[in-house]
Amino acid sequence: MKCFRLLALLLFFVGAPAFAQQPASGPNPTAQSATEDQLFKQERTIGGRITIPDERAQVLIQPQGRYWRQFHEVYLPWIAGASILLMLIVLVLFYMIAGPTRAAASTGRRIIRFGFVERFTHWMVATSFIILGLTGLNYFFGKRLIMPWLGASAFGAFSEWAKYAHNFFAWPFTLGVLAMVVLWSRDNMPRRLDWAWLKAGGGLTGRTHVHAGRFNAGQKIMFWGVVLGGLAMFLSGLMLLLPLVFVGVNAMQVTNIAHGTIGALFITAILAHIYIGTIGMEGAFDAMGDGSVDLAWARQHHDLWADEVAGSATREEPPPPAEGVRQRL
Amino acid sequence: MARMKFLCDADRCIECNACVTACKNEHDVPWGINRRRVVTINDGKPGERSVSMACMHCTDPPCAAVCPVNCFYQTADAVVLHSKEICIGCGYCFYACPFGAPQFPKLSNFGSRGKMDKCTYCAGGPDVDLSLKEYERYGSNRLAEGKLPLCAEMCSTKALLAGDSDMVADIYKQRVMVRGYGSGAWGWRTAYRETVTI
Amino acid sequence: MLVKRRGSARPDISAQALSGLASAAIDRRSFLARSGLAAAGLSTLGTLTLGAVQRAKAAGSSVSGPEVVIRKNICTHCSVGCTVTAEVVNGVWVGQEPSWESPLNRGTHCCKGASIREIVHGDRRLRYPMKLVGGQWQRISWNDAIDEIAAKTLAIREANGADSVYWLGSAKFTNEAAYLLRKFAAFWGTNSVDHQARICHSTTVAGVANTWGYGAQTNSYNDIRNAKTMIIMGGNPAEAHPVSLQHVLSGKELNKANLIVIDPRFTRTAAHATEYVRLRPGTDIPTIWGMLWHIFQNGWEDKQFIAERVYGMDAVRKEVEKWTPDEVERVTGIPGAQLKHVAELFATQRPSTLIWCMGATQHTVGTANVRAFCILCLATGNVGKPGTGANIFRGHTNVQGATDLGLDVTTLPLYYGLVEGAWKHWARVWDVEYDWLQARFDEVPAIAGRKARTRKENMETPGITSTRWFDAVNLPAEQIDQRTGLKAMMVFGHGGNTVTRIPQAVEGMKKLDLLVVADPHPTTFAALNARQDNTYLLPIATSLEMEGSRTASNRSLQWGEKIVDPVFESKDDYQVMYLLAEKYGFAEGLFKHIKVDNKSPQADDILREINRGGWSTGYCGQSPERLKAHMRNQSKFDLVTLRAPKDTPEVGGDYYGLPWPCWGKPEIRHPGTHILYNTNLHVKDGGSTFRARFGVERGGETLLAENSFSLGSELTDGYPEITFGIMKKLGWDADLTQDERDTITRIGGDNPDTVSWAIDLSGGIQRVCLDHGIMFYGNGKARANAWNLPDPVPVHREPIYTPRADLVGKYPTRPDERQFRIPNIGFSVQKSAIDRNIARDFPIVLTSGRIVEFEGGGEETRSNRWLAELQQDMFIEVNVQDAAERGIKDGQVVWVYGAENGARIKVKALVTERVGRGVAWMPFHFSGWYQGEDMRGFYPKGADPIVLGESANTVTSYGFDPVTGMQEPKATLCQIRTS
């Protein structure tokens, strides 16, 4: 009925007499009316003035969301899915072909590799990371993988808690990363021998034993990766947590792209770290487990550090030949 | 099947904000949530036009596509609605929406961003039509009562049109033909990938 | 400045509602939660038969909700007269629906109308009577409040006379309340009774009435649809009257009409114009004369119309000759070619209408502006036909009605004036002794060499205007022509911040012995922190909680039903006046022929009394029964002609709302007058002539129409007002019934021949004349030359505070004079400003206006959460270049300095090209901040509006129209600086 009323109004229009308009000598606001097409030619978004004190409400039309949507719904799942899957495949293949790195024969003497604070920090970051990673992945894989068998309602509830978890664990994660910077950045400063270590492929490809301090070059790369990646995730995450407080919608879209992409790559990289820290290398887990490692293991992987800690005086035999290492590989 | 759309005839819109308060009054929308708003382009200059904007109920709604919990759905009238039971308040729909339609209570409070709220085309939500629960979550359901969105019904100059797509487009076309000018169906190209050609 | 609204917290009133108080308001949500209201009731209201829409599923469901009652009232926020359709359940207003049937708004609203439910059920209302004790608000009972107020006013009256108490009424009153307050003031014994029309369209009423007889919009909003050229000058209806734009823009589109906006500010209305003309504030007369210069030069005037129906156009020609295009451009700033084009459109592409609002009226030359506008219409023959006319958009629901019914210091109800005949007429209607009324008035002694006044003379002397009440408090006694200055203000529904020169008002408030504010909100008076004691707030029902009629701008009367009972402890205006009258001892006389139920006077009975006395203005035919029938049959009236088809039951042939004049007794079913002075219709169909109000001849020239008469008239030339004596000469007295003849004889006493159409209580003269096709008020000429006004032909006068000192010598304001019992020293003020070169320190022209979200003083609308959210800060529009020169950025807080009182206000800058260079604009709806100080703490707790801000009028300045005492807020000077 109401539409009919509008139509009824139009019936008046139809019968309206034609009446030629005179050319105007002054400004004619009707003739100069802004049109959407014309405005889109000038700007990517259309906006103007609004009385409510809310800047985002000033934007009328911003089609850029469509690119973000394309990224978020097509590229990001592919980037994340492909990189994570590829990494898993590589690790599985590596494990199957090469097997874990065997530890040197135990000396029976254990030295402290990571103190309590260090381990606590590590596990705080690790736990947070796993939760963040999984709940993060839920933002784009959840509806594709979990929702079908969990049902909309339960999945909604789960995802809401996942969102809270994601928001909450961002803080211990960030604190942990900052603590790591304090704890480990000195030992992770690049040194000349890192270059040798890298050239030798961390001992995997080189023929000679590679020397390493407390952290080898691979670990240092991982460390700085975690620090930079972590901070990037934190900063982008903070912006997402406080949407539109710092930037507008378009920048939010970019932020989200950055957060998602870095996150996916981060997860991918950490998978490798988890591999080496657990089943990929015998004895490595202990370093973060009870904090101690066998002196032999230490000499095997971090000879310079082992020397430093245990002292040359305690050395009972020369470092094992590099060949030995390779043989065990 | 009908396809419900809004069309704001900017050559009629005078930024009187009736649509805004009609919406607020009808659905008891809290302070800070603006399901509908009026933006004035080229303010103060010849060529100034005001456009009333809310959710356009897009044909291929980006909000629905990016929602991590798939809480959106389209009704038989092509009205885009969402379930506040499922919504997790992540804000993705706001990044995707070209019209700034999704609104969030306490938008900037850490962690407590509430469920998204937006224009329902006065069509309520997934709860039982005209139930109290539906009213409390989504506002009234005028479509179920056989009425159209109140913003359009109360528009002071009948600038904001609501109703079936073809009907609304026809009204606009006829207006433009009679008066000889028209600044276009704002947002239609973005929302529907089509416009009203005259 | 902004206060966040409660989130989900409910107003504590809901507890009251639960406890069973019938009048308590609750919010809809909590109501719904309790009542189990669901679909069935609501869905029955739906009328949409759009196949696409899913039908109400619940319609057949078993849910049974309480019954939804539909009540109709009229939106209070402007004069369009939008019908508000309320859904009421168990006495609670739960929702609003579009009022499709109303031919005026056709379902639509602006933001204020669309959220008007909140005006009633909002939680910022004043809840109970309060009194200021040592600067603190205390709750008191109604009984105590009325007792104390009555005792204090009586004591003041005893000591200082009746004139020392001021009765300020409201444009939000119903017609019945307005009439009642005017009558009340008469019974009290003063003419100092006024309302908002003083500050909005008093100059229009004076100017228009002095031109062609009646002071109102000649046509209607709907009729604008017929226009081919529209000029909107000094008005921004897109914000002030948004729903009117429905008709304006439809007309523009359908007729491909020219829509010309002449305004200092590029408004939302201007954005839809086909031509925008920017003029310097305060140069309306040069603009109009500039147009007429081209019109006369090119012979575009309507010569036949002028010859037949206009007196004194030659005097205008003489004045217009001075306004050559060069001089016009020099004074107004409008490019000559543009003005010529506009003049040509208006004169040649007819019908043309001229629409104006407060941009034209609020000036020291307000009446002259209006006169110039009327003259432009007359010269081009644009009066008295569809699509033409002076379409004056008024500001409140019932500002037209309140003006008509005499909330005016110069007249009794319905423009009878204050002359003896007027008093005697109303004494007859009221059934009181004329002598008793006279005895109520003060005797005024000779003051400072000015002559004394007897009671009778005082009774016939206009009161003090509301624009200057505080001057009548502050000025030394010898300057004030009454027994004493003002000692008490009784303020009903008036914000206070819409009057200029607030710092002076604050001084006045401090000196008053008594201040009573009767309003749904505390208003600015409560927030100015000027008083410690003897101040009362009475919670009054909004107009939506009251029965009664309202007159829209187009003179249509609409009956509003009481939507809900007054919330909290509110009482309506009728009740309060009754309670006071009781204490004053004249309740019996005041309500002699008005039914009072349980101390509550009945609106329909008041209207019947108005009908019995409202002959002069045609308020006699609109009985409550007819008005209610119109509300029932709204859908029967045509959108453009506003007329119902003749065969329609109940309202057949009527114009919607029986727009006044609606002649004769209700029984004769005059249809009302849609378009004034339309001679193409029979008087029984709403046709009429220009009123022969000013005599029959002047200086040898006739004042009666020549060869022009209304359709079907038995007199085919001009004729004077009809009296019983003239009836006899025409032999028409034979048509009178015996009753009518008896009544006339009774009124006339010794000389019944002098009984005119306006005081014939029988309505016989009107009835018989209508039968003969005669407009009994005469068939005169409109006056281009109104010899009784200070400027018979309008002349340009620079604003008191003008940036153009070079023009003041040639165009000075009027000399100092005494008006309305006090001096108007505009000339001295202007001279002093020029001597001090004030424009050097205050170089920016300051003008003011409305924004769409708020209305008037804004207390009501700023307390409405839906509206408050949309405008959270007071602002000033500053031109881009002016801002750049001062280093002002958009959104920055700035100080605005006024040219008087050392006043300054702290507001946000809105840097925009809406205003031209050297001009700034502010909305006038804000209050609650005063010269940089937040006054929120001075409101009674919980009754503070959500949004507060500085009042524009804190920095406005002196200047008054000589005819009506209109203030000058539209052209003053200011300086703007970053804070």
CSV table of C-alpha atoms in Angstrom, one decimal, chain C residues 121-244:
chain,number,residue,atom,x,y,z
C,121,HIS,CA,8.5,9.3,27.8
C,122,GLY,CA,12.0,10.6,28.0
C,123,ASP,CA,13.5,10.5,31.5
C,124,ARG,CA,14.8,14.1,31.5
C,125,ARG,CA,11.4,15.6,32.2
C,126,LEU,CA,10.8,17.8,35.2
C,127,ARG,CA,9.0,15.3,37.5
C,128,TYR,CA,7.4,17.4,40.3
C,129,PRO,CA,7.1,21.0,41.4
C,130,MET,CA,10.3,22.4,42.7
C,131,LYS,CA,11.4,25.5,44.5
C,132,LEU,CA,14.7,27.2,44.9
C,133,VAL,CA,15.7,27.6,48.5
C,134,GLY,CA,19.0,29.3,49.1
C,135,GLY,CA,20.1,28.3,45.6
C,136,GLN,CA,19.1,24.6,46.1
C,137,TRP,CA,16.2,22.9,44.3
C,138,GLN,CA,13.7,21.4,46.6
C,139,ARG,CA,10.8,19.2,45.8
C,140,ILE,CA,7.4,20.5,46.9
C,141,SER,CA,3.8,19.5,46.4
C,142,TRP,CA,1.5,21.0,43.9
C,143,ASN,CA,-0.7,22.3,46.7
C,144,ASP,CA,2.2,24.1,48.3
C,145,ALA,CA,3.5,25.4,45.0
C,146,ILE,CA,0.2,26.9,44.0
C,147,ASP,CA,-0.4,28.3,47.4
C,148,GLU,CA,2.9,30.0,47.6
C,149,ILE,CA,2.9,31.2,44.0
C,150,ALA,CA,-0.6,32.6,44.4
C,151,ALA,CA,0.2,34.3,47.7
C,152,LYS,CA,3.4,35.9,46.3
C,153,THR,CA,1.8,37.1,43.1
C,154,LEU,CA,-1.1,38.6,45.0
C,155,ALA,CA,1.3,40.3,47.4
C,156,ILE,CA,3.3,41.7,44.4
C,157,ARG,CA,0.0,42.8,42.8
C,158,GLU,CA,-1.0,44.5,46.0
C,159,ALA,CA,2.3,46.4,46.3
C,160,ASN,CA,3.1,47.1,42.7
C,161,GLY,CA,-0.1,46.7,40.6
C,162,ALA,CA,-1.3,44.1,38.1
C,163,ASP,CA,1.1,45.2,35.4
C,164,SER,CA,4.1,44.2,37.6
C,165,VAL,CA,3.4,40.5,36.9
C,166,TYR,CA,4.2,39.3,33.4
C,167,TRP,CA,2.3,36.4,31.8
C,168,LEU,CA,4.5,34.7,29.2
C,169,GLY,CA,2.6,32.1,27.2
C,170,SER,CA,3.7,29.6,24.7
C,171,ALA,CA,3.4,28.8,21.0
C,172,LYS,CA,3.2,25.2,22.1
C,173,PHE,CA,-0.1,25.9,23.9
C,174,THR,CA,-3.2,24.5,22.3
C,175,ASN,CA,-5.5,27.2,20.9
C,176,GLU,CA,-7.6,26.6,24.0
C,177,ALA,CA,-4.8,27.2,26.4
C,178,ALA,CA,-3.6,30.2,24.5
C,179,TYR,CA,-7.1,31.7,24.6
C,180,LEU,CA,-7.4,30.8,28.2
C,181,LEU,CA,-4.2,32.5,29.2
C,182,ARG,CA,-5.1,35.6,27.3
C,183,LYS,CA,-8.5,35.6,29.1
C,184,PHE,CA,-6.7,34.9,32.3
C,185,ALA,CA,-4.4,37.9,31.9
C,186,ALA,CA,-7.4,40.1,31.1
C,187,PHE,CA,-9.0,38.9,34.4
C,188,TRP,CA,-5.7,39.5,36.2
C,189,GLY,CA,-5.7,43.0,34.7
C,190,THR,CA,-2.7,43.4,32.4
C,191,ASN,CA,-1.9,43.4,28.7
C,192,SER,CA,1.6,42.1,29.4
C,193,VAL,CA,0.9,38.7,28.0
C,194,ASP,CA,2.9,37.4,25.2
C,195,HIS,CA,4.5,34.4,23.6
C,196,GLN,CA,7.1,33.3,21.1
C,197,ALA,CA,5.5,34.9,18.1
C,198,ARG,CA,7.1,38.1,19.4
C,199,ILE,CA,10.5,36.8,18.4
C,200,CYS,CA,9.5,34.9,15.3
C,201,HIS,CA,6.8,36.3,13.2
C,202,SER,CA,5.3,39.2,15.0
C,203,THR,CA,6.6,41.4,12.3
C,204,THR,CA,5.1,39.2,9.7
C,205,VAL,CA,1.7,39.4,11.3
C,206,ALA,CA,2.0,43.2,11.6
C,207,GLY,CA,3.3,43.6,8.1
C,208,VAL,CA,1.0,41.3,6.4
C,209,ALA,CA,-2.1,42.3,8.3
C,210,ASN,CA,-1.4,46.0,7.5
C,211,THR,CA,-1.1,45.1,3.9
C,212,TRP,CA,-4.2,43.1,3.1
C,213,GLY,CA,-6.0,42.4,6.3
C,214,TYR,CA,-5.0,39.2,8.0
C,215,GLY,CA,-1.6,38.3,9.5
C,216,ALA,CA,-1.1,34.8,8.3
C,217,GLN,CA,0.2,32.6,5.5
C,218,THR,CA,-2.0,33.4,2.5
C,219,ASN,CA,-1.9,30.0,0.9
C,220,SER,CA,-0.6,26.7,2.3
C,221,TYR,CA,2.3,24.3,2.2
C,222,ASN,CA,0.3,22.0,-0.1
C,223,ASP,CA,-0.6,24.8,-2.5
C,224,ILE,CA,3.1,25.5,-3.1
C,225,ARG,CA,2.8,22.5,-5.4
C,226,ASN,CA,1.1,24.8,-7.9
C,227,ALA,CA,3.8,27.4,-8.0
C,228,LYS,CA,6.0,27.9,-11.1
C,229,THR,CA,8.5,30.1,-9.3
C,230,MET,CA,9.3,30.0,-5.6
C,231,ILE,CA,11.5,32.4,-3.8
C,232,ILE,CA,12.6,31.3,-0.3
C,233,MET,CA,14.1,34.3,1.4
C,234,GLY,CA,15.4,34.3,4.9
C,235,GLY,CA,14.3,30.8,5.6
C,236,ASN,CA,15.8,27.4,5.6
C,237,PRO,CA,12.7,25.1,5.6
C,238,ALA,CA,14.8,22.1,4.9
C,239,GLU,CA,15.9,22.3,8.5
C,240,ALA,CA,13.2,24.3,10.1
C,241,HIS,CA,10.2,22.8,8.3
C,242,PRO,CA,11.5,19.6,6.6
C,243,VAL,CA,8.1,18.2,5.7
C,244,SER,CA,7.2,21.3,3.9
